[in-house]
XYZ file of C-alpha atoms in Angstrom:
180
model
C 86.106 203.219 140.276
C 88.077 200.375 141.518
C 88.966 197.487 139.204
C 90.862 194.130 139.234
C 91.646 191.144 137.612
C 93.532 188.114 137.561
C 93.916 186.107 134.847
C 95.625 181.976 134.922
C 96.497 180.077 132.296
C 95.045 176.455 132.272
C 95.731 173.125 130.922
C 98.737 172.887 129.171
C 99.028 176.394 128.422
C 101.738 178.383 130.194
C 100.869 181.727 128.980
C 97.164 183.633 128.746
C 95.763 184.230 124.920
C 96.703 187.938 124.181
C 93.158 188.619 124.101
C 92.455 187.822 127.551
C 96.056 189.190 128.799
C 95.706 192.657 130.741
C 97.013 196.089 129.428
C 97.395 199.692 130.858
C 97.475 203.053 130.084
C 94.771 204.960 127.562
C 91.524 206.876 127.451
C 89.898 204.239 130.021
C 92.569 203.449 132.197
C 95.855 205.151 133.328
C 95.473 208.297 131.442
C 98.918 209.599 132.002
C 100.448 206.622 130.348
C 99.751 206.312 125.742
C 97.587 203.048 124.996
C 98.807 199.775 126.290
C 102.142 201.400 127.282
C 102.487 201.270 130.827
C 105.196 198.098 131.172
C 104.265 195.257 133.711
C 105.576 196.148 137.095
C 109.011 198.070 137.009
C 109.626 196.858 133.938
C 110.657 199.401 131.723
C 110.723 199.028 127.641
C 112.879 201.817 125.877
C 110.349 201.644 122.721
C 107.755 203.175 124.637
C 108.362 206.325 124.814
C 109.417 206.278 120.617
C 106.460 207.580 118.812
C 107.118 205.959 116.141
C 106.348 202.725 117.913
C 103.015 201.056 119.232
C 103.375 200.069 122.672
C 102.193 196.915 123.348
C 102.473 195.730 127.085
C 100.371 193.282 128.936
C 100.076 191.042 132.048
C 98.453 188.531 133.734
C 96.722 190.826 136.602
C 95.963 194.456 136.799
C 94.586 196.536 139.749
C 92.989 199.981 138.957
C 91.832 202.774 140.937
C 90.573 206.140 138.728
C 88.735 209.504 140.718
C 87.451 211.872 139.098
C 85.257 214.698 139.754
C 83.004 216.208 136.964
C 81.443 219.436 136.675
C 79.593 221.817 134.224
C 81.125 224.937 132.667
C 78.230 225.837 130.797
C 75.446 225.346 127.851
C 75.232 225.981 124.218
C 72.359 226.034 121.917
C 69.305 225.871 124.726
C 71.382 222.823 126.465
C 71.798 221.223 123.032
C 75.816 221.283 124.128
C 76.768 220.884 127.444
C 80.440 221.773 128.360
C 81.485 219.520 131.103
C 85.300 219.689 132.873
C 86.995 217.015 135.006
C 90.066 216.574 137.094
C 90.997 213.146 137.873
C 93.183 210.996 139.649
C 94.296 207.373 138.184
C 96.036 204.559 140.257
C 97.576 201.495 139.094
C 99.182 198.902 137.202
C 99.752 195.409 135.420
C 102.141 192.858 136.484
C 102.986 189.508 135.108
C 102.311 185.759 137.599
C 105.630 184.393 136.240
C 109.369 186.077 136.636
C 109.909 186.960 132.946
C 113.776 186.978 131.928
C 113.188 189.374 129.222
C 111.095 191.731 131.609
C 112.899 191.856 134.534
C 110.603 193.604 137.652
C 107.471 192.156 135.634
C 106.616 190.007 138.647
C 103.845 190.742 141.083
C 105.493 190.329 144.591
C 103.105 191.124 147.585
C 106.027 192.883 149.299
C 107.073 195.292 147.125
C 103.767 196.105 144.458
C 102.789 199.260 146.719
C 106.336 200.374 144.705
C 104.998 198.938 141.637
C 101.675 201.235 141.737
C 101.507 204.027 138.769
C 99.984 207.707 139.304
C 99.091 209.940 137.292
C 96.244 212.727 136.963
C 94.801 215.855 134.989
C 92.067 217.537 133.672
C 89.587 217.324 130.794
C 87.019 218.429 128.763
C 83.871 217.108 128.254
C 81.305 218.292 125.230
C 77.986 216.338 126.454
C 75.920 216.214 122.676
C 72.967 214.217 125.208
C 73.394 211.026 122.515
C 76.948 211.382 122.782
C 79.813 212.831 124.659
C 83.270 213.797 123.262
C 86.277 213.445 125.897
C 89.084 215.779 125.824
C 91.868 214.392 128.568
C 95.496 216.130 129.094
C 96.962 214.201 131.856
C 100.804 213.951 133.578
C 102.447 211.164 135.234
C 102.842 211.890 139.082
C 104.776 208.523 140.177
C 106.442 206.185 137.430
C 107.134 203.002 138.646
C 110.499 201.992 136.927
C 111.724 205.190 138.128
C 114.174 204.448 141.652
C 114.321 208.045 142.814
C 112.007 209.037 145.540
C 110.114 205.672 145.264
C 109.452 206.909 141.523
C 107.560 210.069 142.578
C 108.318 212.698 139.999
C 107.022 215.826 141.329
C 110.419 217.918 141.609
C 110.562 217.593 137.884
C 107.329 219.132 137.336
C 107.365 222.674 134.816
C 103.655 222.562 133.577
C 104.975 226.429 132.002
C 107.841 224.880 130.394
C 106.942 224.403 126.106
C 109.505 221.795 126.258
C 108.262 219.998 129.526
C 104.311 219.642 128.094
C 105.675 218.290 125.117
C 107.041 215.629 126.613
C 105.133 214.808 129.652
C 101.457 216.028 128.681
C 99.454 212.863 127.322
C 96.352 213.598 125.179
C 93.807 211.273 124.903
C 90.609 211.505 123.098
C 87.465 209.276 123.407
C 83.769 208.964 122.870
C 81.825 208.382 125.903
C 82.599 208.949 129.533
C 86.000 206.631 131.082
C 83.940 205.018 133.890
């Protein structure tokens, strides 16, 4: 899947309405990032990594790429259940049209957004009801994009068999319905 928008404030306005505003991160989006908590850009926000706090970033344009490759495990109950896995692949990120003083890196500029881009991937677990499906994702960040190291690419600091490691890095997200 492959998604953008673009979103411009008319009229006198200078800012879009929060509802039509752009967010990232989640069960349908960048599933290595909580809901709404990947920051515009490089931008990065302290609070959202505090559990205790809702993330709530957004921007004015978003580009999207998600792969993901599904396949049966097996059936339950004469093909009443079906146990579906996936791995996937996400790609992407928000950005705001304005520089933002209070979110500096916010900014979408052409020359540097390949920087900006997010990664992130895993595997999941799908139980396909045939009326419904229940998702099970666990996925990792692979490149953060505030990070300056290695153009933000992370994969040095990977210990999936670390207790301490999946605590911190493993994102679980849960949804009815298939991402995409």
């Amino acid at each position: 899947r492959l998604y953008g928008g673009i979103g411009v404030p008319y009229g006198t306005s200078d800012v879009l309405p929060y509802v039509k505003q752009f967010t990232a991160g989640g069960p349908n989006s960048l599933r290595a990032w909580r809901l709404r908590a990947l920051c515009p850009g490089s931008y990065y926000n302290p609070d959202v990594n505090n559990p205790d706090v809702f993330p709530d970033q957004t921007g004015d344009m978003k580009l999207e790429g998600n792969l993901e490759y599904r396949f049966d495990i097996f059936k339950l109950f004469g093909g009443f259940l079906n146990v579906k896995g996936a791995t996937f692949m996400d790609a992407g990120n928000i950005w705001d049209l304005k520089s933002n003083p209070y979110k500096p890196g916010s900014e979408f500029r052409p020359a540097r957004f390949y920087q900006d881009i997010a990664v992130g991937g895993g595997f999941g677990i799908r139980l396909d009801f045939s009326y419904a499906v229940l998702r099970f994702d666990f996925a990792t960040p692979f490149k953060v994009p505030y990070i300056a190291d290695n153009y933000g690419w992370i994969f040095q600091t990977l210990r999936p068999l670390d207790p301490s490691w999946r605590r911190n890095n493993i994102v679980f997200n849960f949804a009815v319905g298939y991402p995409f």
